[in-house]
mmCIF file of C-alpha atoms in Angstrom:
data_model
loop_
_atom_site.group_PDB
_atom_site.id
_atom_site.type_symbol
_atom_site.label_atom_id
_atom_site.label_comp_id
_atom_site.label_asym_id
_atom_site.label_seq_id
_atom_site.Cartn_x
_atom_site.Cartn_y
_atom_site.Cartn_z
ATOM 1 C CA UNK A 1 23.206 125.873 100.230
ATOM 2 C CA UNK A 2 23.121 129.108 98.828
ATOM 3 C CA UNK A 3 23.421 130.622 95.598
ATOM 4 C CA UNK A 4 24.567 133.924 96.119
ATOM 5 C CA UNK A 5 27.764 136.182 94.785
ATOM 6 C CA UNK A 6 28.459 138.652 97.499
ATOM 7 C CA UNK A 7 31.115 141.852 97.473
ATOM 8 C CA UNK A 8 32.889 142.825 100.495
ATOM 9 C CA UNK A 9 34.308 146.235 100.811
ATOM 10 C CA UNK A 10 37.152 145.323 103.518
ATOM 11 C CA UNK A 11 37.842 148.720 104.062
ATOM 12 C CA UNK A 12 34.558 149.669 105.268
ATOM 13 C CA UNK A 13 33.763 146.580 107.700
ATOM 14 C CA UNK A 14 34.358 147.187 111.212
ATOM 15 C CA UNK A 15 35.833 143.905 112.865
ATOM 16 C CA UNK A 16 33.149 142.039 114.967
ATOM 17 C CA UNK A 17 32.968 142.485 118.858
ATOM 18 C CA UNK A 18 31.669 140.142 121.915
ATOM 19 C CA UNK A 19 28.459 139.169 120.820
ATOM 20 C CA UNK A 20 27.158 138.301 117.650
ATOM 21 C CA UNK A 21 30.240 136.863 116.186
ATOM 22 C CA UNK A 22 32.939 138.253 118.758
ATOM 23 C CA UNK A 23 35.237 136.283 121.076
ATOM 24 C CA UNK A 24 33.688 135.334 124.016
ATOM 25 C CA UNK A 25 36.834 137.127 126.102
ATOM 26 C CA UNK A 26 35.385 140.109 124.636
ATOM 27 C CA UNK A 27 38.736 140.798 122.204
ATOM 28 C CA UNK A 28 38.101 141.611 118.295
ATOM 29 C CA UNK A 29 38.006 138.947 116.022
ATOM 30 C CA UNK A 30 39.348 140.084 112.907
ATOM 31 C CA UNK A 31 38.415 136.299 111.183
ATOM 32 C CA UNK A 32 34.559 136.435 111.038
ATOM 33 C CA UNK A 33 32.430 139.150 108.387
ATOM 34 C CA UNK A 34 28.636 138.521 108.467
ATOM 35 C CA UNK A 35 26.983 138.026 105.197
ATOM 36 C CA UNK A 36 24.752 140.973 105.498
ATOM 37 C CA UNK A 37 28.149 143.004 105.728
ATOM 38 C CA UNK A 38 28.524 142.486 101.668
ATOM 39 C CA UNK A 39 26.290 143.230 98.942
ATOM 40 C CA UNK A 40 24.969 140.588 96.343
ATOM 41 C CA UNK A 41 25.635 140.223 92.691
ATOM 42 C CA UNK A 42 23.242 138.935 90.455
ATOM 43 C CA UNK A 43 20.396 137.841 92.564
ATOM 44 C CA UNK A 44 19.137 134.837 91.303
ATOM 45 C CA UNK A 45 21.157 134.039 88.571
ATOM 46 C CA UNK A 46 23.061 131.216 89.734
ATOM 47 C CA UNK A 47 21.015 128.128 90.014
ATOM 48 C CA UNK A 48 23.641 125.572 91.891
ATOM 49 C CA UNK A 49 26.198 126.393 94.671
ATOM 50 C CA UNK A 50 29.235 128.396 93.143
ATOM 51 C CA UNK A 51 32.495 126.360 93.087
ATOM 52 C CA UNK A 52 34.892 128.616 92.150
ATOM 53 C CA UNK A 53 35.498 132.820 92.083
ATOM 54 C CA UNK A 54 38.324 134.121 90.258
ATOM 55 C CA UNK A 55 39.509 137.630 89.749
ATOM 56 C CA UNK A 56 40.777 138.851 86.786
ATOM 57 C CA UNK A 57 43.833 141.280 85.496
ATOM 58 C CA UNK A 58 40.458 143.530 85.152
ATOM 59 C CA UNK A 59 39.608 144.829 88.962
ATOM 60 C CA UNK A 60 36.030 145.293 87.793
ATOM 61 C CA UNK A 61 35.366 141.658 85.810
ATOM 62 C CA UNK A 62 35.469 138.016 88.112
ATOM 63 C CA UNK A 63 34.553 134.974 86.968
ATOM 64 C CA UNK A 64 31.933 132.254 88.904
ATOM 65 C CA UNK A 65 32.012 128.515 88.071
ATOM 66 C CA UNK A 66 28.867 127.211 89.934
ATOM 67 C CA UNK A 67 27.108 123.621 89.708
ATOM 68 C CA UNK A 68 24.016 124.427 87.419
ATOM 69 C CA UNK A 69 27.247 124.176 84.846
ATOM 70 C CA UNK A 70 27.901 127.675 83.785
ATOM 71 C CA UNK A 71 31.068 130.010 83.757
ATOM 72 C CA UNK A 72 29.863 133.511 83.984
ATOM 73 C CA UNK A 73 32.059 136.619 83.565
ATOM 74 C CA UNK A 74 30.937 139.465 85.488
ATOM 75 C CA UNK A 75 31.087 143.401 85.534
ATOM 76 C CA UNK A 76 31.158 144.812 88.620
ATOM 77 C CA UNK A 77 30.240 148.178 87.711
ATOM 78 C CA UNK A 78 27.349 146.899 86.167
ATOM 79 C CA UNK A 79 26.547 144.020 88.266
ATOM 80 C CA UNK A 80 25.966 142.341 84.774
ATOM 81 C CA UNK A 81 27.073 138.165 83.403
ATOM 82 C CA UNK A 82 28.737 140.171 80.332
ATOM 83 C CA UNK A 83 29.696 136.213 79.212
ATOM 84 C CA UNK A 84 29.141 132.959 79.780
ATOM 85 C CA UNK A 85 30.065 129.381 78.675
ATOM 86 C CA UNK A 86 27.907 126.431 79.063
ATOM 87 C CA UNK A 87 29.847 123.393 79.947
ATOM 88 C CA UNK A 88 28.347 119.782 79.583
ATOM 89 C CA UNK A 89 29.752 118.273 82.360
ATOM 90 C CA UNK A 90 30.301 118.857 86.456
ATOM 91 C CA UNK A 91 32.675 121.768 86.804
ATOM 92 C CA UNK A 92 36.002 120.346 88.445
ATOM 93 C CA UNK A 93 38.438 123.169 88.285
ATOM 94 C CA UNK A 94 38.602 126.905 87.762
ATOM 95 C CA UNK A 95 41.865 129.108 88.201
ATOM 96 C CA UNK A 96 44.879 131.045 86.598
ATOM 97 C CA UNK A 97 48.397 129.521 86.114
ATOM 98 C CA UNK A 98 50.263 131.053 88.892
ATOM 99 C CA UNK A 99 53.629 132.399 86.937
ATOM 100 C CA UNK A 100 54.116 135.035 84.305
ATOM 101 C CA UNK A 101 55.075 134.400 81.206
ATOM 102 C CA UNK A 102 56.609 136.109 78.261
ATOM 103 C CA UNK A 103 55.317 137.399 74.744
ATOM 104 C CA UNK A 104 56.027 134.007 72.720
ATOM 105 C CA UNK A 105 53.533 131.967 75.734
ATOM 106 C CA UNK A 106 50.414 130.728 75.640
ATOM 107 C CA UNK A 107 48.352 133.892 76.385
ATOM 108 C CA UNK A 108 50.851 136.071 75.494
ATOM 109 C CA UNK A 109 52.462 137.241 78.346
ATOM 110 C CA UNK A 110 49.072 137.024 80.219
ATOM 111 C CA UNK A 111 47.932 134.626 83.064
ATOM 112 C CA UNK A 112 45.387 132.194 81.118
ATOM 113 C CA UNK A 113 42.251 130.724 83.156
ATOM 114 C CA UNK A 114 42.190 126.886 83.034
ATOM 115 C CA UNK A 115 38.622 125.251 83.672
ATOM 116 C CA UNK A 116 37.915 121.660 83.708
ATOM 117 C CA UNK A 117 34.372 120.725 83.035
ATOM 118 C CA UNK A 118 32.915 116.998 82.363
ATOM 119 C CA UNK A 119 35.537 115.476 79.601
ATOM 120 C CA UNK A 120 36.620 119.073 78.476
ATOM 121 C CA UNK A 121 39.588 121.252 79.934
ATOM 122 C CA UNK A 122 38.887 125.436 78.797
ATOM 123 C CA UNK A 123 41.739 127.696 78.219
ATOM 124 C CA UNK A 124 40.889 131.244 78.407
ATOM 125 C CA UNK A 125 43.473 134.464 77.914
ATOM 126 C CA UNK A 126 43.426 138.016 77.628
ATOM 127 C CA UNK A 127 43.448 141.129 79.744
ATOM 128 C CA UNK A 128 40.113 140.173 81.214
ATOM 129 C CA UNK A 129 40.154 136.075 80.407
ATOM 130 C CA UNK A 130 37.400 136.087 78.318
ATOM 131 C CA UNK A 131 38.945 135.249 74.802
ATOM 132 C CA UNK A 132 38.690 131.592 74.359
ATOM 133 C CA UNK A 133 42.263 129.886 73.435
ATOM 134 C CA UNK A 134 41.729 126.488 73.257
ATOM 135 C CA UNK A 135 39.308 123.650 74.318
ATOM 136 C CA UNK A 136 40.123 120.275 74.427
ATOM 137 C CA UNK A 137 37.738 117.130 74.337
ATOM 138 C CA UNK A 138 39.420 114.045 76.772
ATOM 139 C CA UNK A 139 38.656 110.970 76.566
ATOM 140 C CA UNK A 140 37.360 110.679 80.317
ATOM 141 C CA UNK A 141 35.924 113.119 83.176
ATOM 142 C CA UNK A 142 38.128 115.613 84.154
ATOM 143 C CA UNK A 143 38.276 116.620 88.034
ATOM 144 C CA UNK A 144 41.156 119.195 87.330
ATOM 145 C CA UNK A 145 44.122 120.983 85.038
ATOM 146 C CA UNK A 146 47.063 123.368 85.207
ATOM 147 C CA UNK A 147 48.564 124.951 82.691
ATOM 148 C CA UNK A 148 52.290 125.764 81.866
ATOM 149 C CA UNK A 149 52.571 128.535 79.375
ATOM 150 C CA UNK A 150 56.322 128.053 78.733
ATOM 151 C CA UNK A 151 56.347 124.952 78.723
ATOM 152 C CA UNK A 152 53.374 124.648 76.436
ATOM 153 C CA UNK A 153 52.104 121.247 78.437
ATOM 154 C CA UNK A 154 49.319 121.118 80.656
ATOM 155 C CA UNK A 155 48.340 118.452 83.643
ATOM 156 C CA UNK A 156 45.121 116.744 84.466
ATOM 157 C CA UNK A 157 43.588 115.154 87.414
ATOM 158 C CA UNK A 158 40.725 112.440 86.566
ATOM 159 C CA UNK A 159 37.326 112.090 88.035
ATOM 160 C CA UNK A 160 37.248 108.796 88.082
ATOM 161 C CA UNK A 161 40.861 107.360 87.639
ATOM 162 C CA UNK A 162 43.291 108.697 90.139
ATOM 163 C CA UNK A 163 46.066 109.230 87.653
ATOM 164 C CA UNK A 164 47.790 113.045 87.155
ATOM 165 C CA UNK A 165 48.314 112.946 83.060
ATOM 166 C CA UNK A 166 50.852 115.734 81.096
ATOM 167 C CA UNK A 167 49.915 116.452 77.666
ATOM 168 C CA UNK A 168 51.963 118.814 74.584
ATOM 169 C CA UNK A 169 49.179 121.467 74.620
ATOM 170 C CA UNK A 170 49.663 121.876 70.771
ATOM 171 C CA UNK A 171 49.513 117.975 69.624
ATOM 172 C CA UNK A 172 47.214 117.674 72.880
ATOM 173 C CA UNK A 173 49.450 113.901 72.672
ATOM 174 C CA UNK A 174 49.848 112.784 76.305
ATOM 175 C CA UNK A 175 53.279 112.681 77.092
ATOM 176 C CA UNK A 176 53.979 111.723 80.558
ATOM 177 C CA UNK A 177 51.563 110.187 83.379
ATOM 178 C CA UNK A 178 52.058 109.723 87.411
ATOM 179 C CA UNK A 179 50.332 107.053 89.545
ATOM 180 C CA UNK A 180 50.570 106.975 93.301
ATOM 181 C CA UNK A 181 46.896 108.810 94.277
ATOM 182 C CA UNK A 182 44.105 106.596 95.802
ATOM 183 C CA UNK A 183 41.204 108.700 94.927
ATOM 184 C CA UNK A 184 40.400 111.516 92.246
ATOM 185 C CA UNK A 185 42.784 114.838 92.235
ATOM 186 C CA UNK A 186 40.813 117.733 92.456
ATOM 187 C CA UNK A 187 43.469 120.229 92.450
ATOM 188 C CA UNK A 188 46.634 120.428 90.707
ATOM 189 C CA UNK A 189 49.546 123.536 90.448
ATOM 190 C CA UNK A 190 52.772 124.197 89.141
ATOM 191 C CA UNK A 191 55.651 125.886 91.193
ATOM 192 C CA UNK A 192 56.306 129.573 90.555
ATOM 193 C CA UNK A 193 59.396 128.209 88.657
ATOM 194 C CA UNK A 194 57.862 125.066 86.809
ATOM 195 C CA UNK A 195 59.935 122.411 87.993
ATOM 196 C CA UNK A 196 57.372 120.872 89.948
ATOM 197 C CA UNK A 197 54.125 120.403 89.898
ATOM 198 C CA UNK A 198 51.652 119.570 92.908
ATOM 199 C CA UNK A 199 48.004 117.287 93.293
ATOM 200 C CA UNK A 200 45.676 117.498 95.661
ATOM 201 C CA UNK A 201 43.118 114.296 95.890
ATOM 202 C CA UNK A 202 40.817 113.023 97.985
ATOM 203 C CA UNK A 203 42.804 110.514 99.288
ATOM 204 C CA UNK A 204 43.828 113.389 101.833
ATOM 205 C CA UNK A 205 47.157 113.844 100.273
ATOM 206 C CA UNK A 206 49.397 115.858 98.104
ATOM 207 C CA UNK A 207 51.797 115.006 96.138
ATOM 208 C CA UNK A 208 54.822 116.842 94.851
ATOM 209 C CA UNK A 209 55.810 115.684 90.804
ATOM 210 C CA UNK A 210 59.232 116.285 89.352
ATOM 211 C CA UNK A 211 58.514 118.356 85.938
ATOM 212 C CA UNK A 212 62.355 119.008 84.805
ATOM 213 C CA UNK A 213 65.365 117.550 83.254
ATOM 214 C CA UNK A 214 67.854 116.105 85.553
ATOM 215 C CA UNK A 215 68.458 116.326 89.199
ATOM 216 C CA UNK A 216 66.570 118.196 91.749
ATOM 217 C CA UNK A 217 66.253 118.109 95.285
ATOM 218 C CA UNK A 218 65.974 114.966 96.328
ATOM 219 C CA UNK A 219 65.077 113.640 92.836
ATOM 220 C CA UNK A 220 67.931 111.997 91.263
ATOM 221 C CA UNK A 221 66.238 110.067 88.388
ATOM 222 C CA UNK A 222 66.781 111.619 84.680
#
């Protein structure tokens, strides 16, 4: 597999015809870029297949989360790791909470990038998500988290347990868990409006958890 960050510039690829990667009808197929169309980042520097690629608020910094265990930040301009964290375990999850939030959040208004990593879950905020918030040591492997900045709770999936877990992100207590999975949950995300929250596991299903007080939707449970 390989190891390698590429850039596209979308605005200079011309969409592939009959042939090489066209439709065999000879129409334009506007799906398929070849790899030689983009140009690589860091050659070398990865040394396991990259998981995850996240932009950040910063159009010219991404982040990689790759299996030889590193989280790299990267400047574009440069074409430079300008930072990096070393985790100690597989790398499960890598992505922003998908809502803004307001001055008093977690991250301050900013979207916050939530890793999970072997038995630690990273919070990272900032304009360019490179200021470390908050790590947290679990007490098992972690196969993925989502944050809530309002709500100051964040969920986890398990590597090996197929349980979705909510924990106060300031006493890090657990304060909720939700069974029903058959296999570990590899992705999880809140709605844009934090009522629910949804995993993804490898029992090829996902599941939709109620994350308010009172009624909603079909939910009628307190």
């Amino acid at each position: 597999m390989e190891k390698k960050l590429r850039i596209f510039e979308l605005a200079n690829i011309t969409p592939s015809m009959n042939g090489m990667n066209g439709n065999t009808d000879g129409s334009i197929d506007y799906s398929i870029i070849p790899a030689d169309k983009g140009y690589e980042i860091g050659a070398g520097v990865h040394k396991g297949a990259i998981k995850a690629i996240v932009w950040t608020r910063d159009p010219n910094v991404l982040v990689t989360a790759a299996d030889d265990k590193v989280i790299r930040w990267w400047d574009l301009q440069s074409g430079q790791v300008v930072q990096e964290q070393v985790v100690q375990g597989d790398i499960g999850s890598c992505e922003f909470n998908n809502f803004n939030g307001g001055s008093t959040d977690i991250g301050g208004g900013l979207p916050v990038l939530t890793i999970a990593a072997g038995k630690i879950v990273y919070f990272y905020g900032g304009p360019n998500a490179r200021v470390l918030l908050k790590s947290i040591v679990m007490p098992y492997e972690v196969a993925s988290v989502a944050l809530h900045t309002q709500q100051r709770k964040f969920v986890t999936g398990g590597n090996k347990d197929t349980w979705a877990k909510v924990y106060n992100y300031d006493t890090e207590h657990e304060i909720d868990v939700h069974k029903g999975h058959h296999g570990p949950i590899w992705s999880i995300s809140f709605s844009p409006d934090g009522k629910l929250y949804a995993t993804g596991s490898e029992d090829g299903t996902i599941k939709m958890w109620k994350n308010c007080q009172g009624t909603f939707g079909l939910w009628r449970a307190e």
